[in-house]
């Protein structure tokens, strides 16, 4: 049973599945309005009516955590998509052709890598203004270098393998060799990177919101909830603790999943080597 | 060696030039005119004229960049829109606070990280090792700002031992006050740092423990404590220096966030306040300053590493 062999990853996947269900299915089934105010309940501790308590405007914190999950997952997903869509082709071209293309592309990637990503994201948001789109783009761009480097390393090791040389010898175009021959064999570390980067993106988005430069209110976001909850630590300690707990569990789940995935794929590659 | 240092510094030029170009170009991407972004909306005509003349905003674009770069190199980063004070001065005021936070977090990181690494390397894959690697995973995975909030809830709200808002008290003026005010932020950032330290040092120790000289030392009957203390640690600590340097990246992000949690008056908070107020000269100054420090730290670590390890060829 795969669940017993990788208990950590199993727990992680279970948590992520519950989170996905809660954020995309629960709002359809239940009445979960993250903006509905009930001022009489403001700053109430967790109770039967408000499981996670209520915030300073009497909005249900659980409903906001669930809506925040949607914001978080959509932003992270979009960011990883941007990072992959730009980073993977850069790594592919750099690794496949080598020479000046490699030198120029990787130098640009190095400069991007030389900047602390939170600083880069803050600078970009200072220019673009606060919006979900800006946060998504800023987080996405900071992920480009890791995709580019991993893809390039993978392509370099595949470049001179017989099946790639054969495609070229038979007159296959460079594009065909790259996208149809090399890329399909390079996907496993890229997949691991997708998982790891999702966790980084969720954390970065939350950090930006916590600093007050992320997705603007009243849109619910985990980081923003922590930021506001911090002002009510004496009156309502659970306000900041519970959204933070969900954020932490999400990040830890993705980390564990990424590490386990890397190990499974490594083992499989080793066995493939044995057979050959 | 001198040649190596010079070459490493030369390699920085393109990175810094490109970064400065980006920072300078920020004001052109902002909605409205760059002059407006640089002097603010309620500037007097004289202030506008002065800024236009000083930054050469009536000249061709490339010349404008040159003007800006030259004055930045002379330490003139312009005036803050909000306070009308020199940006360089505002930044300089915040430097000691950030350095104090950075150093004390490093100490916390070492205090937690080194024992964790040594204990887990001594019994690789044992239950203690597993438990401790769980600690590292938690230290690295738990968001700094949530950890900070938990620590405030425990030590300030519940136990009432430490303040929930940290002022900057220079350690050389009032050591006790400095400890009281810096402890929580340093613990918050330091726990994260200890995760990096522990993970890296454990790997380095395990690598060294496999080396021949360890077997020799053991077979001549040396006590395990001496084998570790005298032989292994010396070699394992070497690559450790680079990690301390690589950490500056996460450090910078970490200090910005930690300063926000504890409303600690460092450079990170200055930058956030600047972004809030759309104070572009101050934003540019803060970002450029942090970048330069960050890049210089990285070079310093490389040089230090080459200096410690004579095997490294810096030809």
XYZ file of C-alpha atoms in Angstrom:
591
model
C 0.000 0.000 0.000
C 1.515 3.303 -1.069
C -0.129 5.165 1.862
C 1.726 3.026 4.388
C 5.074 3.350 2.678
C 4.867 7.140 2.609
C 2.726 8.131 5.609
C 3.866 11.788 5.577
C 3.019 12.285 1.943
C -0.279 10.458 2.419
C -1.281 12.842 5.203
C -0.183 15.772 3.057
C -2.212 14.672 0.059
C -5.232 14.065 2.275
C -4.980 17.549 3.755
C -4.581 19.157 0.328
C -7.561 17.192 -1.007
C -9.732 18.379 1.890
C -8.533 21.945 1.318
C -9.341 21.778 -2.399
C -12.787 20.300 -1.723
C -13.478 22.887 0.968
C -12.422 25.817 -1.165
C -14.150 24.869 -4.413
C -17.077 22.639 -3.439
C -18.124 23.779 0.046
C -19.179 27.304 -1.021
C -21.619 25.730 -3.505
C -23.214 23.489 -0.878
C -23.224 25.741 2.161
C -23.900 29.380 2.838
C -20.328 30.615 3.263
C -20.159 34.330 2.578
C -16.698 35.622 3.510
C -17.989 39.216 3.453
C -21.252 38.810 5.443
C -21.055 40.913 8.622
C -22.643 40.102 11.948
C -21.382 42.906 14.184
C -22.916 41.361 17.324
C -20.518 38.435 16.890
C -17.393 40.576 16.340
C -14.223 38.943 17.740
C -16.189 36.004 19.155
C -14.038 32.967 19.997
C -14.716 29.710 18.124
C -18.285 28.491 18.831
C -21.016 26.358 17.323
C -22.112 29.052 14.898
C -18.655 30.323 13.930
C -16.277 27.335 14.131
C -13.152 29.486 13.802
C -14.711 32.496 15.552
C -15.528 35.858 13.985
C -13.282 38.760 12.986
C -13.442 42.434 13.994
C -16.376 43.067 11.629
C -18.176 39.910 12.701
C -17.309 38.038 9.516
C -17.006 34.259 9.842
C -13.285 33.397 9.984
C -13.756 29.863 8.673
C -15.596 31.196 5.611
C -12.746 33.642 5.079
C -10.105 30.934 5.504
C -11.913 28.858 2.868
C -12.229 31.809 0.501
C -8.585 32.672 1.284
C -7.608 29.144 0.260
C -9.169 29.809 -3.145
C -7.235 33.078 -3.482
C -4.054 31.384 -2.363
C -4.369 28.338 -4.607
C -5.348 30.379 -7.664
C -2.465 32.819 -7.154
C 0.039 30.032 -6.548
C -1.259 28.027 -9.512
C -1.072 31.031 -11.819
C 2.391 31.940 -10.568
C 3.743 28.425 -11.123
C 2.159 28.427 -14.578
C 3.918 31.687 -15.478
C 7.229 30.493 -14.015
C 7.007 27.195 -15.884
C 5.795 28.658 -19.169
C 8.784 31.030 -19.265
C 11.395 29.085 -17.304
C 11.084 25.690 -19.006
C 11.544 27.008 -22.594
C 14.509 29.121 -21.430
C 16.186 26.068 -19.912
C 15.282 23.969 -22.937
C 16.798 26.367 -25.469
C 19.850 27.117 -23.309
C 20.608 23.464 -22.701
C 19.797 22.251 -26.205
C 21.725 24.778 -28.278
C 24.447 25.758 -25.810
C 26.860 28.428 -27.063
C 25.860 32.083 -27.028
C 22.167 31.362 -26.476
C 23.076 29.467 -23.318
C 25.441 32.208 -22.136
C 22.953 35.057 -22.667
C 19.891 33.262 -21.261
C 21.614 31.894 -18.190
C 23.266 35.250 -17.423
C 19.779 36.832 -17.328
C 18.538 34.012 -15.118
C 21.522 34.503 -12.809
C 20.716 38.181 -12.366
C 17.132 37.258 -11.482
C 18.450 34.649 -9.086
C 20.821 37.189 -7.543
C 17.890 39.156 -6.120
C 16.057 38.078 -2.963
C 12.625 37.094 -4.292
C 10.538 38.932 -1.716
C 12.387 42.152 -2.509
C 11.854 41.675 -6.230
C 8.151 41.013 -5.692
C 7.814 44.109 -3.483
C 9.554 46.306 -6.061
C 7.291 45.021 -8.819
C 4.169 45.598 -6.735
C 5.369 49.099 -5.855
C 5.251 49.785 -9.594
C 2.152 47.827 -10.622
C 0.070 48.702 -7.568
C -1.660 46.215 -5.287
C -3.864 43.658 -7.031
C -4.228 39.915 -7.332
C -2.760 40.110 -10.823
C 0.319 41.985 -9.619
C 0.904 39.489 -6.805
C 0.494 36.597 -9.248
C 2.932 38.050 -11.790
C 5.477 39.076 -9.135
C 5.488 35.651 -7.501
C 5.565 33.975 -10.917
C 8.621 35.848 -12.148
C 10.607 34.947 -9.034
C 10.026 31.273 -9.894
C 11.481 31.452 -13.423
C 15.154 30.795 -12.480
C 14.534 27.487 -10.718
C 12.548 26.102 -13.670
C 15.149 27.323 -16.162
C 18.063 25.804 -14.257
C 16.447 22.445 -13.605
C 15.271 22.068 -17.193
C 18.684 23.058 -18.521
C 20.494 20.533 -16.324
C 18.088 17.833 -17.441
C 18.444 18.720 -21.140
C 22.230 18.739 -20.899
C 22.220 15.167 -19.636
C 19.824 14.049 -22.400
C 21.299 16.098 -25.235
C 23.914 13.588 -26.419
C 21.889 10.438 -25.762
C 21.475 8.158 -28.774
C 17.748 8.688 -29.218
C 18.147 12.454 -29.466
C 21.080 12.216 -31.874
C 19.059 9.715 -33.911
C 16.147 12.121 -34.287
C 18.491 14.809 -35.554
C 20.306 12.377 -37.866
C 16.970 11.417 -39.405
C 16.365 15.070 -40.203
C 14.094 15.969 -37.296
C 13.952 19.722 -36.735
C 15.455 21.301 -33.636
C 11.984 22.159 -32.393
C 10.834 18.567 -32.851
C 13.912 17.235 -31.097
C 13.464 19.665 -28.217
C 9.747 19.473 -27.558
C 8.862 15.967 -28.712
C 12.035 14.073 -27.858
C 13.933 15.777 -25.034
C 11.130 17.404 -23.038
C 9.001 14.262 -22.519
C 12.049 12.602 -20.968
C 12.865 15.556 -18.740
C 9.520 15.960 -17.025
C 10.085 14.261 -13.687
C 12.339 16.832 -11.974
C 10.154 19.553 -13.490
C 7.114 17.968 -11.870
C 8.855 17.918 -8.485
C 9.702 21.569 -9.040
C 6.032 22.364 -9.687
C 5.099 20.989 -6.265
C 7.966 22.711 -4.447
C 7.339 26.005 -6.185
C 3.630 25.877 -5.328
C 4.602 25.845 -1.677
C 7.067 28.704 -2.173
C 4.429 30.682 -4.093
C 1.770 30.220 -1.405
C 4.232 31.335 1.262
C 5.391 34.345 -0.744
C 1.831 35.437 -1.530
C 0.908 35.178 2.146
C 4.059 37.066 3.178
C 3.266 39.885 0.735
C -0.289 40.136 2.047
C 1.005 40.070 5.606
C 3.306 42.991 4.779
C 0.312 44.857 3.354
C 1.469 44.814 -0.264
C -0.342 41.696 -1.484
C -3.909 41.226 -2.651
C -5.858 44.246 -1.336
C -8.775 43.849 1.136
C -11.642 43.123 1.474
C -10.717 40.086 -0.662
C -9.946 37.343 1.867
C -6.320 36.204 1.935
C -4.495 34.222 4.613
C -1.667 36.713 4.907
C -4.094 39.622 5.261
C -5.992 37.740 7.985
C -2.776 37.204 9.928
C -1.953 40.884 9.498
C -5.292 42.031 10.893
C -5.477 39.250 13.472
C -2.156 40.425 14.879
C -3.887 43.599 16.107
C -6.352 41.553 18.171
C -4.002 39.128 19.922
C -5.341 40.050 23.362
C -9.047 40.102 22.473
C -9.193 37.151 20.051
C -6.013 35.034 19.955
C -7.547 32.420 17.653
C -8.153 35.060 14.959
C -4.510 34.993 13.810
C -3.672 31.478 14.965
C -6.209 29.440 12.969
C -5.661 30.958 9.480
C -1.907 30.665 10.144
C -2.322 27.020 11.067
C -4.111 26.263 7.784
C -1.392 28.142 5.864
C 1.369 26.242 7.691
C -0.278 22.854 7.128
C -0.666 23.652 3.428
C 3.003 24.546 3.078
C 4.202 21.539 5.082
C 1.925 19.228 3.056
C 3.308 20.493 -0.252
C 6.903 20.258 1.046
C 6.446 16.663 2.181
C 4.702 15.766 -1.053
C 7.515 17.312 -3.110
C 10.236 15.517 -1.170
C 8.454 12.162 -1.376
C 7.818 12.608 -5.089
C 11.503 13.347 -5.660
C 12.429 10.174 -3.780
C 9.959 7.977 -5.667
C 11.134 9.300 -9.027
C 14.782 8.834 -8.031
C 14.162 5.239 -6.987
C 12.393 4.576 -10.246
C 15.268 6.074 -12.244
C 17.709 3.856 -10.328
C 15.681 0.753 -11.123
C 15.442 1.718 -14.774
C 19.238 1.917 -14.755
C 19.448 -1.593 -13.274
C 17.309 -3.034 -16.033
C 19.313 -1.504 -18.864
C 44.367 36.045 -4.159
C 44.112 39.779 -4.814
C 43.443 38.969 -8.454
C 40.675 36.601 -7.461
C 39.022 39.207 -5.265
C 39.221 41.796 -8.022
C 37.779 39.384 -10.573
C 34.895 38.481 -8.255
C 34.157 42.176 -7.754
C 34.274 42.776 -11.515
C 31.720 40.015 -12.071
C 29.379 42.018 -9.872
C 29.315 44.971 -12.207
C 26.818 43.617 -14.747
C 24.484 42.391 -12.000
C 24.542 45.690 -10.159
C 24.239 47.729 -13.348
C 21.221 45.761 -14.524
C 19.633 45.940 -11.086
C 20.226 49.677 -10.809
C 18.751 50.150 -14.279
C 15.662 48.297 -13.118
C 15.351 50.297 -9.907
C 15.876 53.576 -11.756
C 13.302 52.652 -14.428
C 10.667 51.978 -11.734
C 9.465 55.581 -11.712
C 8.795 55.452 -15.464
C 6.503 52.452 -15.064
C 4.415 54.115 -12.374
C 1.174 55.678 -13.628
C 1.627 59.442 -14.052
C 4.806 61.331 -14.806
C 8.168 60.337 -13.327
C 8.602 63.858 -11.981
C 5.335 63.476 -10.071
C 6.471 60.131 -8.699
C 9.763 61.623 -7.557
C 8.573 64.814 -5.869
C 5.068 63.911 -4.766
C 1.738 65.549 -5.563
C 1.952 68.550 -3.243
C 5.414 69.665 -4.286
C 6.039 73.356 -4.849
C 7.154 74.563 -8.313
C 10.629 75.239 -6.877
C 10.904 71.672 -5.602
C 9.874 70.388 -9.010
C 12.380 72.646 -10.779
C 15.088 71.613 -8.351
C 14.439 67.897 -8.859
C 14.238 68.257 -12.646
C 17.579 70.078 -12.636
C 19.253 67.739 -10.166
C 18.229 64.532 -11.909
C 18.450 66.030 -15.398
C 14.839 65.049 -16.091
C 14.758 67.426 -19.103
C 17.620 65.531 -20.773
C 17.591 62.384 -22.927
C 16.685 59.209 -21.052
C 20.145 57.637 -20.998
C 21.664 60.823 -19.675
C 19.038 60.828 -16.927
C 20.116 57.329 -15.849
C 23.728 58.467 -15.820
C 22.825 61.447 -13.604
C 20.927 59.228 -11.227
C 23.692 56.624 -11.051
C 26.379 59.250 -10.462
C 24.541 60.892 -7.606
C 23.663 57.490 -6.122
C 27.356 56.573 -6.200
C 28.057 59.792 -4.335
C 25.616 58.708 -1.652
C 22.902 61.088 -2.843
C 19.698 59.063 -3.162
C 17.420 62.090 -3.329
C 14.840 63.390 -0.881
C 12.000 61.427 0.650
C 8.613 62.710 -0.572
C 7.039 62.304 2.842
C 9.601 63.818 5.172
C 11.678 65.848 2.676
C 14.764 64.448 4.359
C 17.655 62.823 2.472
C 16.898 59.165 1.689
C 20.487 58.184 2.497
C 20.110 59.595 6.000
C 16.778 57.822 6.606
C 18.391 54.540 5.580
C 21.534 55.109 7.639
C 19.397 55.646 10.753
C 17.863 52.197 10.358
C 21.053 50.240 9.690
C 22.086 49.528 13.328
C 18.650 48.096 14.148
C 18.712 45.667 11.244
C 22.304 44.622 11.947
C 21.462 43.940 15.593
C 18.487 41.797 14.578
C 20.533 39.942 11.944
C 23.426 39.146 14.259
C 21.275 38.048 17.178
C 19.226 35.770 14.892
C 22.441 34.220 13.615
C 23.494 33.500 17.183
C 20.125 31.894 17.945
C 20.434 29.883 14.733
C 23.872 28.595 15.688
C 22.848 27.795 19.264
C 19.963 25.616 18.048
C 21.391 24.419 14.752
C 24.847 23.108 15.639
C 23.805 20.717 18.465
C 20.907 19.429 16.367
C 23.272 18.687 13.480
C 25.928 16.977 15.629
C 23.442 14.801 17.511
C 21.681 13.643 14.363
C 24.930 13.014 12.470
C 26.188 10.764 15.293
C 23.297 8.336 14.822
C 22.274 8.693 11.188
C 18.783 7.311 10.488
C 18.267 6.566 14.194
C 15.083 7.708 15.923
C 16.828 10.796 17.291
C 18.014 11.749 13.810
C 14.481 11.354 12.453
C 13.025 13.458 15.249
C 15.607 16.171 14.734
C 15.213 16.270 10.948
C 11.522 16.753 11.701
C 12.578 19.811 13.674
C 14.506 21.173 10.685
C 11.560 20.573 8.376
C 9.283 22.426 10.794
C 11.772 25.253 11.320
C 11.965 25.779 7.570
C 8.301 25.155 6.757
C 6.495 27.197 9.395
C 6.047 30.760 8.076
C 8.130 33.233 10.079
C 5.214 35.602 10.577
C 2.989 32.905 12.049
C 5.765 31.671 14.338
C 6.314 35.270 15.484
C 2.619 35.631 16.312
C 2.670 32.350 18.285
C 5.719 33.521 20.246
C 4.027 36.849 21.016
C 0.927 34.984 22.213
C 3.031 32.793 24.508
C 5.649 35.196 25.876
C 3.854 38.539 25.742
C 0.110 37.891 25.947
C -0.023 34.799 28.175
C 3.152 34.919 30.289
C 3.665 38.666 30.076
C 7.472 38.241 30.168
C 8.450 40.158 27.047
C 6.993 43.089 25.084
C 4.784 42.278 22.081
C 6.192 45.265 20.173
C 9.969 45.484 19.931
C 11.729 48.818 20.038
C 15.324 49.131 18.921
C 17.525 49.389 22.007
C 21.230 49.447 21.073
C 23.032 46.661 22.888
C 25.988 48.953 23.649
C 23.784 51.464 25.476
C 21.474 49.211 27.443
C 22.384 45.507 27.179
C 19.462 44.236 29.259
C 16.913 46.399 27.452
C 18.373 45.180 24.166
C 17.935 41.537 25.160
C 14.347 42.082 26.297
C 13.435 43.857 23.061
C 15.400 41.764 20.594
C 14.803 38.295 22.051
C 11.437 37.545 20.434
C 12.294 38.793 16.923
C 15.692 37.064 17.118
C 14.050 33.819 18.227
C 11.507 34.060 15.402
C 14.078 34.528 12.683
C 16.732 32.421 14.441
C 14.593 29.270 14.547
C 14.187 29.449 10.783
C 17.920 29.999 10.394
C 18.689 27.039 12.688
C 16.776 24.792 10.268
C 19.100 25.765 7.417
C 22.196 25.422 9.612
C 21.186 22.032 10.993
C 20.319 20.513 7.629
C 23.510 21.689 6.004
C 25.915 20.909 8.826
C 24.443 17.410 9.254
C 25.135 16.623 5.593
C 28.664 18.036 5.870
C 29.374 16.002 9.028
C 28.061 12.780 7.477
C 30.289 13.342 4.460
C 33.355 13.861 6.637
C 32.592 10.870 8.879
C 33.048 8.583 5.862
C 36.563 9.895 5.189
C 39.671 7.771 5.665
C 41.224 9.992 8.282
C 38.262 9.353 10.557
C 38.811 5.608 10.339
C 42.500 6.131 11.068
C 41.738 8.320 14.050
C 39.282 5.770 15.399
C 41.559 2.796 14.825
C 44.371 4.400 16.737
C 42.010 4.411 19.687
C 41.036 8.061 19.791
C 37.934 8.780 21.809
C 34.871 9.511 19.681
C 34.600 12.934 21.279
C 38.076 13.854 20.046
C 37.469 12.351 16.619
C 34.447 14.602 16.213
C 35.739 17.630 18.069
C 39.270 17.761 16.709
C 39.052 16.233 13.268
C 35.585 16.177 11.815
C 34.231 19.508 13.019
C 37.132 21.454 11.583
C 36.576 20.076 8.123
C 32.808 20.133 8.272
C 32.645 23.738 9.403
C 34.429 24.848 6.264
C 31.609 24.583 3.738
C 29.398 25.896 6.501
C 30.792 29.365 5.913
C 29.196 29.464 2.477
C 25.842 28.576 3.921
C 26.013 31.452 6.322
C 26.530 33.578 3.224
C 23.848 31.960 1.097
C 21.518 32.583 3.964
C 21.715 36.308 3.540
C 19.044 35.879 0.857
C 16.527 34.266 3.164
C 17.758 36.567 5.886
C 16.782 39.667 3.969
C 13.316 38.318 3.290
C 13.190 37.106 6.878
C 14.166 40.426 8.429
C 11.612 42.327 6.341
C 8.858 40.006 7.568
C 10.126 39.733 11.159
C 10.427 43.499 11.459
C 6.812 43.755 10.339
C 5.640 41.227 12.948
C 7.267 43.081 15.838
C 6.999 46.602 14.340
C 10.758 46.699 14.769
C 12.274 49.857 13.214
C 14.722 48.349 10.713
C 15.281 48.858 6.993
C 12.599 46.340 6.062
C 9.951 48.388 7.842
C 11.254 51.551 6.234
C 10.745 49.949 2.818
C 7.213 48.846 3.662
C 6.338 52.312 4.954
C 7.790 53.767 1.757
C 5.676 51.463 -0.417
C 2.579 52.339 1.635
C 3.218 56.047 1.138
C 4.237 55.615 -2.535
C 7.445 57.423 -1.587
C 9.397 56.410 -4.696
C 12.798 57.959 -3.946
C 12.741 56.139 -0.608
C 11.588 52.875 -2.248
C 14.382 53.127 -4.802
C 16.941 53.904 -2.115
C 15.922 51.047 0.168
C 15.838 48.479 -2.614
C 19.158 49.585 -4.083
C 20.776 49.595 -0.658
C 19.548 46.106 0.278
C 20.621 44.773 -3.126
C 24.138 46.130 -2.862
C 24.557 44.752 0.655
C 23.185 41.407 -0.426
C 25.438 41.083 -3.445
C 28.518 42.259 -1.529
C 27.851 39.749 1.260
C 27.789 36.968 -1.295
C 31.156 37.989 -2.702
C 32.616 38.333 0.767
C 31.591 34.774 1.564
C 33.189 33.474 -1.638
C 36.411 35.262 -0.831
C 36.381 34.099 2.777
C 35.808 30.557 1.628
C 38.728 30.681 -0.776
C 40.852 32.115 2.005
C 39.973 29.371 4.497
C 40.278 26.483 2.074
C 43.681 26.546 0.365
C 42.551 23.768 -2.004
C 40.358 26.189 -3.872
C 42.033 27.393 -6.987
C 41.439 31.054 -7.447
C 43.628 31.327 -10.498
